[in-house]
PDB file of C-alpha atoms in Angstrom:
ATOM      1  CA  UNK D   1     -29.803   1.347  22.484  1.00  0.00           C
ATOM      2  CA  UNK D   2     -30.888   4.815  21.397  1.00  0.00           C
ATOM      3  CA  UNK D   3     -27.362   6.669  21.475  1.00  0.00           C
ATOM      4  CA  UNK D   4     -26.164   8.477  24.595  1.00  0.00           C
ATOM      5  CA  UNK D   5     -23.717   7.056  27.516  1.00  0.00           C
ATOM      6  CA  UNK D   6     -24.648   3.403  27.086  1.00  0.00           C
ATOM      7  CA  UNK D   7     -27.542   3.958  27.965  1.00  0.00           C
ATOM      8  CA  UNK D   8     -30.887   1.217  28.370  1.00  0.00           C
ATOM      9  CA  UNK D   9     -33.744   1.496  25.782  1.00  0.00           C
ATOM     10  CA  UNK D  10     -36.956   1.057  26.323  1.00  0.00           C
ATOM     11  CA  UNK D  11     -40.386   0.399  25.193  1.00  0.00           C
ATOM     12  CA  UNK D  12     -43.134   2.952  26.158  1.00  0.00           C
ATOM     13  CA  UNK D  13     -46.985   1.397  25.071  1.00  0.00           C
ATOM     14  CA  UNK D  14     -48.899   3.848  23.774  1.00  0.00           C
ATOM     15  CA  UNK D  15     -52.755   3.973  24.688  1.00  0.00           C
ATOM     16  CA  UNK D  16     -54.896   3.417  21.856  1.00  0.00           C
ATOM     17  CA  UNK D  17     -58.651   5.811  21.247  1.00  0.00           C
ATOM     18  CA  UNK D  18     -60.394   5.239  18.323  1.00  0.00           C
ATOM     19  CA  UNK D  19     -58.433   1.686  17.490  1.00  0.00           C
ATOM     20  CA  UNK D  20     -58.617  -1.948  17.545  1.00  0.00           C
ATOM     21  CA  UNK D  21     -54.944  -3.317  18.870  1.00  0.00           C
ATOM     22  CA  UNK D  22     -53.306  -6.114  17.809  1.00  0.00           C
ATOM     23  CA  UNK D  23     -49.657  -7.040  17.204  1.00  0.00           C
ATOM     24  CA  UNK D  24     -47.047  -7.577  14.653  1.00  0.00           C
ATOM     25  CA  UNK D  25     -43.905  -8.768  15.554  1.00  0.00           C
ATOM     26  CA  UNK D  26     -42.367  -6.590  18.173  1.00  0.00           C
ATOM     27  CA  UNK D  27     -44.623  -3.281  16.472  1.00  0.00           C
ATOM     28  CA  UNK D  28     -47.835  -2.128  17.965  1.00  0.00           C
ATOM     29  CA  UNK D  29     -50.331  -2.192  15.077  1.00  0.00           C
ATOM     30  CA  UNK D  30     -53.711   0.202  14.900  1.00  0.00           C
ATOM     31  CA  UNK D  31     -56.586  -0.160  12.959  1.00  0.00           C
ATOM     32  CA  UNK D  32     -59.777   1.635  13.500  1.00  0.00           C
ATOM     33  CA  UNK D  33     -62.706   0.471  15.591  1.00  0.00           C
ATOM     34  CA  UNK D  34     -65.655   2.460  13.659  1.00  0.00           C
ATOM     35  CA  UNK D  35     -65.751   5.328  15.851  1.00  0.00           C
ATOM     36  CA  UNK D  36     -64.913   8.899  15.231  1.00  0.00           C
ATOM     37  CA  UNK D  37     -62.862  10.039  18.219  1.00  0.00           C
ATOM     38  CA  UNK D  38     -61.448  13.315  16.256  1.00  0.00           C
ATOM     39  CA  UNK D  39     -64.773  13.946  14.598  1.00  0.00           C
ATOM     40  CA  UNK D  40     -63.861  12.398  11.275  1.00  0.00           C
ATOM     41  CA  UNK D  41     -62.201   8.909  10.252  1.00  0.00           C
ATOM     42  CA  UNK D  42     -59.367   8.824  12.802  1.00  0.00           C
ATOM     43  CA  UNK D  43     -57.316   7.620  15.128  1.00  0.00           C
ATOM     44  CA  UNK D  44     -54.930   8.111  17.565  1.00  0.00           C
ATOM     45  CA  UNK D  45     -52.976   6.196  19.950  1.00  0.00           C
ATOM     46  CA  UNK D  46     -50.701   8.358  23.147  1.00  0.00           C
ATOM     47  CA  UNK D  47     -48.289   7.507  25.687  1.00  0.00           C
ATOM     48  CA  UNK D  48     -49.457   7.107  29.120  1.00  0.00           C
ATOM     49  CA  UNK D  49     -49.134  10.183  31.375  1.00  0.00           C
ATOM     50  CA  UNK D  50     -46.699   8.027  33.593  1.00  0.00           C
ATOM     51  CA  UNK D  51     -44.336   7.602  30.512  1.00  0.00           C
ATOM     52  CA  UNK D  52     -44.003  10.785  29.333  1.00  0.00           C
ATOM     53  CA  UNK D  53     -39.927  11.137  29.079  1.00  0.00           C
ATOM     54  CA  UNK D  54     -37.626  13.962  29.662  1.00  0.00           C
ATOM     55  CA  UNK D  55     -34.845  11.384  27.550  1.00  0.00           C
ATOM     56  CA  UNK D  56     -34.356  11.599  23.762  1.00  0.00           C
ATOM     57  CA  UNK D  57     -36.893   9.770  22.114  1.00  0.00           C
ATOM     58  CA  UNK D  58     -37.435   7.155  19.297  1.00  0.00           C
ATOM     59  CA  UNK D  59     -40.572   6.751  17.095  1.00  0.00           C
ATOM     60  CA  UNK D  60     -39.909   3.198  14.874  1.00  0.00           C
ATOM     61  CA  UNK D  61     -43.072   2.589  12.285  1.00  0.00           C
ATOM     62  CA  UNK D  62     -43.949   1.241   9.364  1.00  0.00           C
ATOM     63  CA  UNK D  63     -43.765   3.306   5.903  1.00  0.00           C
ATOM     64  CA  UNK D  64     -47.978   3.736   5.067  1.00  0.00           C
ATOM     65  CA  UNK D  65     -48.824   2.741   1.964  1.00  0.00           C
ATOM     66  CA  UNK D  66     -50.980   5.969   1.210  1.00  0.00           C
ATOM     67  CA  UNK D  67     -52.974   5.568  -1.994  1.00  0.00           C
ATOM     68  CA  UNK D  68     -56.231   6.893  -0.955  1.00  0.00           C
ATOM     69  CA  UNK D  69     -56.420  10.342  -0.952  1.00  0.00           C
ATOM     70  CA  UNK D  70     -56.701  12.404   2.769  1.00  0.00           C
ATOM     71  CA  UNK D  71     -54.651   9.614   4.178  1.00  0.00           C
ATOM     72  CA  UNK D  72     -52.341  11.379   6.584  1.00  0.00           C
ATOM     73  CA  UNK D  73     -50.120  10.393   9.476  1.00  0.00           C
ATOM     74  CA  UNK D  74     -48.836  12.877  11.891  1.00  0.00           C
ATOM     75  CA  UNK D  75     -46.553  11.568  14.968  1.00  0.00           C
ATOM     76  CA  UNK D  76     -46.450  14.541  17.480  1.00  0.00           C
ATOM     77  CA  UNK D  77     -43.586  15.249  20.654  1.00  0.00           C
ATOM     78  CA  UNK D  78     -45.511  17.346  22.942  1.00  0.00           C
ATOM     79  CA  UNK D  79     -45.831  19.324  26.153  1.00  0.00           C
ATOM     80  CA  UNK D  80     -49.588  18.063  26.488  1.00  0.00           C
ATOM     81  CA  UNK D  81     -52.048  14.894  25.542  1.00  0.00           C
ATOM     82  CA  UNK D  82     -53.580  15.043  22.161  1.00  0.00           C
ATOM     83  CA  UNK D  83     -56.305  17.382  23.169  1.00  0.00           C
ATOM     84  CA  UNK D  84     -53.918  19.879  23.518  1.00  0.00           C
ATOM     85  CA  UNK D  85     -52.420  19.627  20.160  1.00  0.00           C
ATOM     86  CA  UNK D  86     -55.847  19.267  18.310  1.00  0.00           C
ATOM     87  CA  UNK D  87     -57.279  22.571  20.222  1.00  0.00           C
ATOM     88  CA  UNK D  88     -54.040  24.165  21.446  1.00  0.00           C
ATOM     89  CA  UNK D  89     -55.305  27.333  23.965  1.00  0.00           C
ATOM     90  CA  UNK D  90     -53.508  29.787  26.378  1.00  0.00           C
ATOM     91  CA  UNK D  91     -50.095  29.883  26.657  1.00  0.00           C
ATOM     92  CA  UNK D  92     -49.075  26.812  28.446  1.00  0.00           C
ATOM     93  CA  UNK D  93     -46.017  24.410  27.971  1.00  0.00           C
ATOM     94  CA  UNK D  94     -48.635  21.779  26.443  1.00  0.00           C
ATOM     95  CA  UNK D  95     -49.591  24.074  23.636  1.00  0.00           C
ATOM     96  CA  UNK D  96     -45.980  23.164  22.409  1.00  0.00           C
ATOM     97  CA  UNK D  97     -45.209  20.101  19.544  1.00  0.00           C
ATOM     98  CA  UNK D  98     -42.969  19.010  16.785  1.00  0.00           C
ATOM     99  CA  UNK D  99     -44.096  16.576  14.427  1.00  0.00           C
ATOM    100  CA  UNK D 100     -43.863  14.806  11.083  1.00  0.00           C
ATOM    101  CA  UNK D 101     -46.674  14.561   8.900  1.00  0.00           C
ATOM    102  CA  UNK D 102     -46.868  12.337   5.678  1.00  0.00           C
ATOM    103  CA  UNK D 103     -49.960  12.993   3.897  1.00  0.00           C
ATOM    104  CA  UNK D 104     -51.388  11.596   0.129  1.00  0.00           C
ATOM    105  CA  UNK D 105     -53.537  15.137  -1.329  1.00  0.00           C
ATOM    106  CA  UNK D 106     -56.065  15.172  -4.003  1.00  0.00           C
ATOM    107  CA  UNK D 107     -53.513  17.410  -5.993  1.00  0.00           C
ATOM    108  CA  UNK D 108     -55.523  20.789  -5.855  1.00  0.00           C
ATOM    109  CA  UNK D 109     -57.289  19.386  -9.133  1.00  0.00           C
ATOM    110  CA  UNK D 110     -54.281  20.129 -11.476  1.00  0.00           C
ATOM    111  CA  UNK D 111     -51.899  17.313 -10.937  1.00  0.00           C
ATOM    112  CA  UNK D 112     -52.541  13.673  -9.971  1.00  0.00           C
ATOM    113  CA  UNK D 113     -52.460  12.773  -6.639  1.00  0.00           C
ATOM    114  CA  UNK D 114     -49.564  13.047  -4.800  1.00  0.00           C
ATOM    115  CA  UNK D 115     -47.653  12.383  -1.515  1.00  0.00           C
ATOM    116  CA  UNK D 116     -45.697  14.521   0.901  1.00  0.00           C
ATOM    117  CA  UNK D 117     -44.266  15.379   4.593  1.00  0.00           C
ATOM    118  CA  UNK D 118     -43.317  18.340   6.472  1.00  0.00           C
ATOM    119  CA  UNK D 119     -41.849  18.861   9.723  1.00  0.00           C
ATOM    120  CA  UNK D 120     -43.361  20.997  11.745  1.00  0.00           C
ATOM    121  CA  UNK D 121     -43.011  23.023  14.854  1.00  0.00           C
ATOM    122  CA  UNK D 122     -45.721  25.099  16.657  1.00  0.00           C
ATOM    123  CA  UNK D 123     -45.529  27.113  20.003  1.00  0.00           C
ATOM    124  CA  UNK D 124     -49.004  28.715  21.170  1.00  0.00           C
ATOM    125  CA  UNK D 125     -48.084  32.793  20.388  1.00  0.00           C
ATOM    126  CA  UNK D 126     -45.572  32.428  18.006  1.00  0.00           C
ATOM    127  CA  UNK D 127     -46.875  32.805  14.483  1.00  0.00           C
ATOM    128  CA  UNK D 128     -46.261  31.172  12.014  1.00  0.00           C
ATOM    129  CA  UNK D 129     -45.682  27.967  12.921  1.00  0.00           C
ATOM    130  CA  UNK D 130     -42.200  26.595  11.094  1.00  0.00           C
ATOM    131  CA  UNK D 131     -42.480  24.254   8.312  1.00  0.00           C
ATOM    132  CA  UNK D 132     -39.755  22.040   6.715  1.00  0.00           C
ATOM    133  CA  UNK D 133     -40.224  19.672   3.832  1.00  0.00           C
ATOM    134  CA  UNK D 134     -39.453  15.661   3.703  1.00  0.00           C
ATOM    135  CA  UNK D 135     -36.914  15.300   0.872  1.00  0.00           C
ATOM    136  CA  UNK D 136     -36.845  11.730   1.405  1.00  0.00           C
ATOM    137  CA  UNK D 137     -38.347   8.907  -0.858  1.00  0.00           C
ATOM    138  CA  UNK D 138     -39.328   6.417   1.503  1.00  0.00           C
ATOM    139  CA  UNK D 139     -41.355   3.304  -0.003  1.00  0.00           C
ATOM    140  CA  UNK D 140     -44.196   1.340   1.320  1.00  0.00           C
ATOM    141  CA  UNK D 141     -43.209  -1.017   4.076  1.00  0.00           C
ATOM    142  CA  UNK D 142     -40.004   0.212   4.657  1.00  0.00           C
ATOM    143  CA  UNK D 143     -38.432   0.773   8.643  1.00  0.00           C
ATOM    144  CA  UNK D 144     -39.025   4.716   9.512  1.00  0.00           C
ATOM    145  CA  UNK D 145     -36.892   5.529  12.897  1.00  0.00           C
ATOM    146  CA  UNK D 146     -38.068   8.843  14.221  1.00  0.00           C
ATOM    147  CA  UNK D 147     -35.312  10.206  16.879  1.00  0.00           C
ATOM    148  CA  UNK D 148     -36.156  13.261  18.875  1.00  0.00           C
ATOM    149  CA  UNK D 149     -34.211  15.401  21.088  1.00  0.00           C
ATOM    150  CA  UNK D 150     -35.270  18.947  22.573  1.00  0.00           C
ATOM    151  CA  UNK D 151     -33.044  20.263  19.616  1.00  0.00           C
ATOM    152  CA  UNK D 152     -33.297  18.170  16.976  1.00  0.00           C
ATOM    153  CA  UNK D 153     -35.834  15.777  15.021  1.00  0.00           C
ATOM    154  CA  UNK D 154     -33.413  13.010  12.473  1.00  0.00           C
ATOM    155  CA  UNK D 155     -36.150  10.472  10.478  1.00  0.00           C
ATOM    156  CA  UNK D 156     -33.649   7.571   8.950  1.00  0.00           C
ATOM    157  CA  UNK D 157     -35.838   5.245   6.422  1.00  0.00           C
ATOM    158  CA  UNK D 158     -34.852   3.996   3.261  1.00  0.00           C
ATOM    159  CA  UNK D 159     -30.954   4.172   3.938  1.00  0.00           C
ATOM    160  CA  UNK D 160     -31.703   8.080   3.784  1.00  0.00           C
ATOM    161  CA  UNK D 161     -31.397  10.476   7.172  1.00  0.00           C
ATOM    162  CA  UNK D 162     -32.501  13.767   7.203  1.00  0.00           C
ATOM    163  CA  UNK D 163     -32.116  16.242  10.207  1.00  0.00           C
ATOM    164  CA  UNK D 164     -34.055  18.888  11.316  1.00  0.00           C
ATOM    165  CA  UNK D 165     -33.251  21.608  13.949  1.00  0.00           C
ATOM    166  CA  UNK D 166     -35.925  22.422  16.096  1.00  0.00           C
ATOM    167  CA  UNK D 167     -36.199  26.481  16.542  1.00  0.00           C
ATOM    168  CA  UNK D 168     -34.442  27.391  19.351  1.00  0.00           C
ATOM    169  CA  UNK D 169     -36.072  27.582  22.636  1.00  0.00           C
ATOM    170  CA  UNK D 170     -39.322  25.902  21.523  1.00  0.00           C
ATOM    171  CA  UNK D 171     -39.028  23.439  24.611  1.00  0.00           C
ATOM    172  CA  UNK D 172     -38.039  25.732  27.065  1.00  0.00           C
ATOM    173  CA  UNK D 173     -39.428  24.840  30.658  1.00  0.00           C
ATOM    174  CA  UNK D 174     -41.304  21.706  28.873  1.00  0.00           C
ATOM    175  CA  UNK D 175     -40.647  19.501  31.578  1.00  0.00           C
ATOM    176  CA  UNK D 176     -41.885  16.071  29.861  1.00  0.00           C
ATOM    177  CA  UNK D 177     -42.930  15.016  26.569  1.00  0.00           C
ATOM    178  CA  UNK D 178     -45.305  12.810  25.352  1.00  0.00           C
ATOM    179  CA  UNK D 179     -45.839  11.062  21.958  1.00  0.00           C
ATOM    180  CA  UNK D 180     -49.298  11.199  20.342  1.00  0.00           C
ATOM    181  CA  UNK D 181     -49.268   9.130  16.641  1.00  0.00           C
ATOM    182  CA  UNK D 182     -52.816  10.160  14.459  1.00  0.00           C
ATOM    183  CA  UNK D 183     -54.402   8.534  11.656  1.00  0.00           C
ATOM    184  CA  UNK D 184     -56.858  10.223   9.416  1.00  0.00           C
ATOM    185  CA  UNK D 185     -58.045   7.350   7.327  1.00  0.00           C
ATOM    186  CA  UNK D 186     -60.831   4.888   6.917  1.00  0.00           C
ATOM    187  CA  UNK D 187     -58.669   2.304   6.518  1.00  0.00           C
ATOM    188  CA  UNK D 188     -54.987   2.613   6.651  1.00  0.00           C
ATOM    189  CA  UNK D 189     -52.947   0.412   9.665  1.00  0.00           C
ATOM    190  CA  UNK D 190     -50.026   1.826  11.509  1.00  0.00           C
ATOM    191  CA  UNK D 191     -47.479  -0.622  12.741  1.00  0.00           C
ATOM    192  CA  UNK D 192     -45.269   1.436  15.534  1.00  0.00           C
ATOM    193  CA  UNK D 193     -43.150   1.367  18.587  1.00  0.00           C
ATOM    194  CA  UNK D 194     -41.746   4.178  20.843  1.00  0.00           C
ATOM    195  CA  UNK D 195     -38.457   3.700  22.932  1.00  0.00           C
ATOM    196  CA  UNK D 196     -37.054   6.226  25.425  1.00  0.00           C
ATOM    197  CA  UNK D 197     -32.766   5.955  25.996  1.00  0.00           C
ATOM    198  CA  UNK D 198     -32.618   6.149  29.784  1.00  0.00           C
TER     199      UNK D 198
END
């Protein structure tokens, strides 16, 4: 159970491109299949347009290890499909996201390389596009739950919670949401499951 009035949860699959899938435990796992779906070592995996929820939604992965540098995750709640996110045009309700991004950078060449995550929140024709930093210190391995709401994103991991408000009116006449997770690695696996309180 998600929260709410009692209500259900439950699982939405989402639709690998790019990957190889393959299971562990009650977590859909990803690894890449050798193609380049995003035009560079990627992948992504999206709900199915028949899933896409109005209800509060919950993101469960993995912690990635990220030691090579350009590693990056990014788990997106948007109006569109992934296209729409990667080439966001016009003015429509599917050029709207949030997201968390955990990246590993090659430190700008003064300090070693180093890890960090941002929330973010864009709406096509509203510059710029609001940024908040992670301040917590997840490790490798450990359980990430990603909750979002039309007002709020909370990320729990580590015994640490941290809250962000989503600007207001960002998801205004954004009838359903989908959830788009991408990968930019060679290598790295992403062990995930998405559940919807209904």
């Amino acid at each position: 159970n998600l929260g709410g009035d009692g209500g259900e949860s439950t699982s939405l699959l989402l639709i690998p491109t790019g990957t190889i899938e393959s299971a562990d435990g009650e977590y859909q796992r990803f690894v890449p299949n050798a193609t380049d779906p995003l035009g560079y070592p990627a992948y992504y995996a999206e709900l199915d347009v028949s899933d896409w929820q109005e209800s509060p939604i919950s993101v469960q992965f993995k912690w990635p290890d990220l030691t090579v540098v350009y590693d990056t995750l990014v788990i997106f709640f948007s109006g569109g499909n992934f296209n729409s996110i990667e080439n966001p045009v016009g003015n429509e309700t599917d050029s709207i996201y949030a997201a968390l991004q955990i990246a590993r950078t090659d430190g700008g060449g003064q300090v070693e390389p180093y890890n960090y995550g941002v929330f973010d929140f864009y709406k096509f024709g509203v510059e710029p596009p609001t940024s908040e930093p992670l301040t917590l210190t997840p490790s490798a391995g450990d359980i990430a739950t990603l909750t979002f709401t039309r007002t709020q994103i909370t990320l729990t991991v580590g015994g640490e919670t941290q809250t962000y408000a989503i600007p207001v009116g960002i998801f205004t006449g954004v009838p359903l949401l989908n959830v788009a997770a991408k990968v930019r690695s060679a290598v790295l696996p992403l062990s995930i499951k998405v559940s919807v309180t209904s």
